[in-house]
């Protein structure tokens, strides 16, 4: 596995999360002068987007993220996005958060599968960052944070070989290989089958630097071409006009990673309901995890640099529903298998700044244990317990 995969996975999934949240917040926004206290306005939407992007591109967080390291479990990464989604006044219940994460992962999986060449995963990432910059175009301070990450990406990945990008792509595909969640947008566009597997095209532009298939050249031992043979292909291939730009500003050419929710479309996902998929997910959650301590240490390093914005004074968080109605959201929460619920890890955390730097070392020495029954009244999840970091 590649030790350079984590930043690309995090940034692309984060970009998809922002696309979905922006679309749903716009759909539920009420004009400011007409909105009640508990209803969303466009001002609230911008505040949520700014807060999440500020947290996502925190300098210390990015420094930890770009350190060479292996990917951790889906559960560990899911915890990071849980925290990011609640980095502002917005609140999602478990069913909506599940749906959000499903949409994020399936969208990026599709983009990785369709990348013409492994190096183009970087162009997909740049497309996400370009769109994120549009979200905060009127906030120069946050924009500078995103540009700094842009420069860090170019510095880290522009020098990698094609073989290293191939290893990154394989690492991403291994991460996504058991995810076959049906998404309405993909089903309507006929790019996903009813079993949740994607339909890959056999036509279109070939990767930059390659030729349209259909010609075989035969060379002798001196490297001189001595014979040619043509064959018929099943697809309709074309040569790309130009390569996408890997610079800070430029035409990426590749459209993968752009905002597919920019056109008014419902954000829906239909769970496949496959007992096989549920069983495999349940097994991952309930089986003993030998890397539990390392994953907790990993989360401590990542989350240690995040400063979460808490509602000021008596301000309460606004609830966002990713389902069409509250009844659908409630039904999804009730039908969620019990074994897929995230278990609580209780941590003694302090808000003293001097203690933050020691958290990784302390957690590395801790044993991860299940909470005692008498601690049920402290039913805070990991994200809430780490708010003081």
XYZ file of C-alpha atoms in Angstrom:
389
model
C 0.000 0.000 0.000
C 1.107 3.554 -0.657
C 1.964 5.779 2.297
C 0.977 8.832 0.214
C -2.697 7.960 -0.267
C -4.304 9.460 2.840
C -4.205 13.176 1.832
C -5.834 12.434 -1.540
C -8.515 10.267 0.058
C -9.309 12.848 2.724
C -9.420 15.893 0.414
C -11.548 14.226 -2.263
C -14.044 12.776 0.202
C -14.134 16.155 1.949
C -14.840 17.875 -1.354
C -17.766 15.534 -2.033
C -19.096 16.191 1.471
C -19.061 19.946 0.826
C -20.867 19.506 -2.519
C -23.684 17.577 -0.838
C -24.014 19.899 2.151
C -24.070 22.981 -0.089
C -26.809 21.477 -2.255
C -28.959 20.452 0.711
C -28.470 23.763 2.524
C -29.463 25.684 -0.609
C -32.531 23.467 -1.036
C -33.650 24.102 2.548
C -32.745 27.807 2.730
C -35.481 30.355 3.406
C -35.104 34.093 2.574
C -33.681 35.823 5.643
C -36.627 38.160 6.192
C -39.114 35.255 6.054
C -37.171 32.637 8.015
C -38.104 31.563 11.511
C -35.438 31.147 14.138
C -35.175 27.394 13.484
C -35.000 27.666 9.664
C -31.936 27.889 7.431
C -30.994 31.089 5.598
C -28.296 31.746 3.016
C -26.254 33.467 5.724
C -26.379 30.239 7.759
C -25.302 28.241 4.704
C -22.256 30.414 4.117
C -21.363 30.262 7.788
C -21.543 26.453 7.809
C -19.424 26.151 4.659
C -16.836 28.626 5.943
C -16.582 26.910 9.333
C -16.202 23.413 7.867
C -13.640 24.499 5.255
C -11.665 26.442 7.883
C -11.534 23.325 10.055
C -10.788 21.015 7.151
C -7.775 23.046 5.976
C -6.374 23.835 9.424
C -2.588 24.194 9.072
C -1.654 21.782 11.877
C -4.206 19.295 10.623
C -2.725 19.412 7.108
C 0.796 18.965 8.461
C -0.256 15.745 10.200
C -2.272 14.579 7.210
C 0.619 14.883 4.740
C 3.043 12.838 6.822
C 3.662 9.481 5.080
C 1.393 6.911 6.731
C -0.799 3.926 5.904
C -4.532 4.198 5.473
C -6.544 3.277 8.531
C -9.944 1.631 8.742
C -13.134 3.061 7.290
C -14.406 3.469 10.832
C -11.474 5.666 11.868
C -11.822 7.920 8.818
C -15.582 8.081 9.259
C -14.976 9.546 12.736
C -12.953 12.395 11.224
C -15.791 13.298 8.830
C -18.309 13.072 11.655
C -16.303 15.716 13.454
C -15.906 17.869 10.338
C -19.624 17.791 9.531
C -20.333 19.125 13.020
C -17.640 21.809 12.942
C -20.287 24.544 12.753
C -23.871 25.206 13.871
C -25.177 22.361 11.673
C -26.253 19.096 13.293
C -26.876 15.771 11.548
C -28.455 12.763 13.196
C -26.975 9.299 12.681
C -29.163 8.356 9.698
C -28.363 11.553 7.765
C -24.656 11.206 8.579
C -24.724 7.629 7.282
C -26.349 8.805 4.078
C -23.868 11.659 3.665
C -20.884 9.331 4.071
C -22.378 6.793 1.623
C -22.784 9.483 -1.049
C -19.248 10.774 -0.464
C -17.573 7.388 -0.744
C -19.490 6.136 -3.777
C -18.901 9.365 -5.709
C -15.136 9.268 -5.166
C -14.985 5.527 -5.851
C -16.604 6.188 -9.234
C -14.070 8.925 -9.977
C -11.117 6.679 -9.115
C -12.484 3.890 -11.328
C -12.897 6.262 -14.274
C -9.522 8.034 -14.034
C -7.929 7.654 -17.507
C -4.487 7.212 -15.914
C -3.385 6.955 -12.263
C -1.748 10.415 -12.270
C -5.119 11.983 -13.106
C -6.243 11.304 -9.518
C -4.328 14.489 -8.775
C -6.441 16.381 -11.332
C -9.587 15.027 -9.637
C -8.266 16.414 -6.347
C -7.554 19.789 -7.964
C -11.126 19.878 -9.313
C -12.424 19.424 -5.769
C -10.151 22.170 -4.445
C -11.106 24.537 -7.282
C -14.775 24.100 -6.362
C -14.044 24.553 -2.646
C -12.314 27.848 -3.458
C -15.503 28.994 -5.192
C -17.441 28.306 -1.983
C -15.222 30.699 -0.005
C -14.333 33.220 -2.734
C -15.401 36.107 -0.474
C -13.278 34.925 2.483
C -9.603 35.648 1.621
C -8.284 34.230 4.884
C -9.857 30.814 4.298
C -8.936 30.980 0.618
C -5.295 31.316 1.609
C -5.579 28.109 3.672
C -6.851 26.198 0.619
C -4.131 27.659 -1.632
C -1.495 26.560 0.887
C -2.827 23.000 0.699
C -2.804 23.304 -3.106
C 0.894 24.167 -3.028
C 1.595 21.340 -0.589
C -0.135 18.896 -2.958
C 1.958 20.037 -5.917
C 5.150 19.845 -3.892
C 4.331 16.338 -2.642
C 2.839 14.683 -5.720
C 4.150 16.386 -8.873
C 7.493 14.625 -8.468
C 6.043 11.117 -8.053
C 6.493 8.554 -10.825
C 3.656 6.908 -12.760
C 4.366 3.710 -10.857
C 3.856 5.468 -7.524
C 0.530 6.909 -8.721
C -0.507 3.427 -9.823
C 0.194 2.193 -6.289
C -1.896 5.073 -4.883
C -4.787 4.138 -7.193
C -4.582 0.486 -6.165
C -4.582 1.497 -2.487
C -7.740 3.557 -3.026
C -9.476 0.742 -4.893
C -8.656 -1.703 -2.085
C -10.186 0.759 0.379
C -13.410 0.976 -1.685
C -13.636 -2.629 -2.932
C -16.454 -3.810 -0.616
C -18.636 -0.718 -1.016
C -21.552 -1.284 -3.396
C -24.170 1.234 -2.248
C -26.770 2.219 -4.819
C -27.031 5.967 -5.461
C -30.029 7.389 -7.305
C -28.018 9.814 -9.460
C -25.804 7.003 -10.740
C -28.771 4.680 -11.258
C -30.669 7.346 -13.246
C -27.603 8.045 -15.398
C -27.215 4.278 -15.925
C -23.618 4.279 -14.721
C -24.474 1.957 -11.824
C -26.225 -1.417 -11.879
C -28.973 -2.469 -9.469
C -26.385 -4.471 -7.483
C -24.408 -1.300 -6.754
C -21.532 -2.027 -9.148
C -20.435 0.631 -11.622
C -20.669 0.370 -15.401
C -17.328 1.373 -16.916
C -17.408 2.955 -20.414
C -15.559 1.391 -23.337
C -15.487 4.565 -25.428
C -14.248 8.127 -25.122
C -10.846 9.821 -24.803
C -7.838 7.602 -24.189
C -5.340 8.608 -21.467
C -3.049 11.515 -22.333
C 0.191 10.285 -23.930
C -1.358 7.117 -25.371
C -2.693 6.303 -28.818
C -6.139 5.186 -29.928
C -6.147 1.343 -29.964
C -6.433 -0.437 -33.298
C -2.838 -0.658 -34.523
C -0.140 -3.271 -33.806
C 3.493 -2.435 -34.624
C 6.126 -5.144 -34.859
C 9.826 -4.250 -34.395
C 12.998 -6.255 -35.063
C 15.896 -6.730 -32.662
C 17.373 -3.390 -33.758
C 14.224 -1.495 -32.829
C 13.195 -0.860 -36.424
C 9.535 -1.214 -37.300
C 9.106 -4.008 -39.802
C 5.366 -4.673 -39.887
C 1.979 -3.208 -39.027
C -1.389 -4.830 -38.442
C -4.748 -3.238 -37.710
C -7.636 -4.638 -35.697
C -11.180 -3.507 -34.941
C -12.055 -2.280 -31.439
C -15.421 -2.518 -29.710
C -15.250 1.053 -28.443
C -15.233 4.474 -30.082
C -11.970 5.987 -28.827
C -10.627 9.497 -29.451
C -7.345 11.244 -28.734
C -7.521 13.888 -25.957
C -6.978 17.443 -27.201
C -4.607 18.435 -24.405
C -3.398 17.443 -20.946
C -5.051 18.911 -17.874
C -3.157 21.598 -15.966
C -1.357 20.600 -12.756
C -0.702 24.238 -11.849
C -2.380 26.305 -9.137
C -4.657 27.886 -11.733
C -5.511 26.286 -15.059
C -7.890 24.172 -17.111
C -8.001 20.681 -15.603
C -9.705 19.341 -18.790
C -10.825 16.282 -16.813
C -14.346 16.737 -15.439
C -14.157 14.019 -12.770
C -14.335 15.578 -9.318
C -16.431 18.570 -10.343
C -19.711 19.286 -8.557
C -22.380 16.954 -9.958
C -24.968 18.611 -7.681
C -24.532 22.055 -9.265
C -27.540 21.252 -11.438
C -30.737 20.938 -9.384
C -30.942 17.237 -8.606
C -32.288 15.366 -5.569
C -29.620 14.015 -3.245
C -30.856 10.485 -2.723
C -29.330 7.103 -2.061
C -31.020 3.724 -2.112
C -29.421 1.155 0.151
C -28.915 -2.155 -1.610
C -30.300 -4.096 1.330
C -27.934 -6.966 0.617
C -27.591 -9.158 3.659
C -24.138 -10.078 2.463
C -22.999 -6.459 2.521
C -24.565 -5.870 5.942
C -22.931 -8.974 7.309
C -19.502 -7.933 6.068
C -19.915 -4.430 7.518
C -21.126 -5.830 10.821
C -18.173 -8.175 10.955
C -15.797 -5.241 10.559
C -17.450 -3.391 13.434
C -17.705 -6.214 15.953
C -14.519 -8.180 15.241
C -11.532 -7.457 17.534
C -9.316 -4.869 15.893
C -5.582 -5.378 16.510
C -4.914 -1.846 15.251
C -7.370 -0.185 17.642
C -4.654 1.523 19.657
C -2.841 2.731 16.540
C -6.086 4.021 15.017
C -6.920 5.934 18.174
C -3.437 7.415 18.128
C -3.933 8.325 14.478
C -7.199 10.108 15.272
C -5.565 11.942 18.135
C -2.886 13.316 15.802
C -5.421 14.329 13.158
C -8.038 15.767 15.482
C -5.535 17.379 17.802
C -5.126 20.287 15.403
C -8.824 20.901 14.852
C -10.512 23.808 16.592
C -14.242 23.164 16.377
C -16.535 26.157 16.296
C -19.134 25.850 19.062
C -22.398 27.803 18.922
C -21.971 31.075 20.805
C -23.962 31.791 23.945
C -27.308 30.078 24.000
C -27.337 29.533 20.226
C -28.479 26.056 19.260
C -27.314 24.098 16.255
C -29.472 23.877 13.130
C -30.482 20.366 12.087
C -29.933 19.328 8.466
C -31.925 16.436 7.016
C -30.450 14.630 3.994
C -33.698 12.757 3.432
C -36.778 14.107 1.684
C -38.882 14.030 4.846
C -38.357 13.595 8.579
C -40.295 10.325 8.376
C -37.767 8.873 5.903
C -34.889 9.899 8.146
C -36.538 8.351 11.195
C -37.240 5.113 9.303
C -33.605 4.903 8.153
C -32.414 5.324 11.727
C -34.789 2.629 13.001
C -33.844 0.101 10.328
C -30.107 0.588 10.812
C -28.650 -2.713 12.122
C -27.676 -2.508 15.776
C -24.285 -4.065 15.109
C -23.364 -1.173 12.806
C -23.644 1.400 15.597
C -20.435 3.054 16.673
C -19.297 2.199 20.163
C -18.140 4.791 22.663
C -14.539 5.265 23.722
C -14.271 7.309 26.915
C -11.174 9.499 27.159
C -10.022 11.823 29.914
C -9.310 15.004 27.943
C -8.022 18.350 29.177
C -8.316 21.765 27.576
C -4.915 22.946 28.764
C -2.886 23.860 25.634
C 0.267 22.313 27.065
C -1.412 18.925 27.264
C -2.483 18.794 23.633
C 1.011 17.988 22.376
C 1.217 15.019 24.729
C -2.071 13.452 23.668
C -0.610 11.169 21.012
C 1.961 9.800 23.446
C -0.624 9.299 26.187
C -3.126 7.571 23.897
C -0.389 5.376 22.510
C 0.106 3.934 25.991
C -3.598 3.432 26.680
C -5.554 0.228 26.306
C -8.794 0.651 24.367
C -11.625 -0.802 26.431
C -15.377 -1.003 26.173
C -17.230 1.453 28.464
C -18.601 0.011 31.703
C -22.399 -0.306 32.047
C -22.404 2.284 34.841
C -20.936 4.869 32.455
C -24.005 4.849 30.210
C -25.127 8.202 31.571
C -21.979 9.716 30.059
C -23.291 8.834 26.638
C -21.052 11.224 24.723
C -19.416 9.994 21.570
C -15.752 10.274 20.665
C -16.267 13.516 18.767
C -17.880 15.276 21.710
C -15.247 14.022 24.136
C -12.483 15.420 21.939
C -14.049 18.873 21.576
C -11.581 20.274 24.094
C -8.478 19.219 22.177
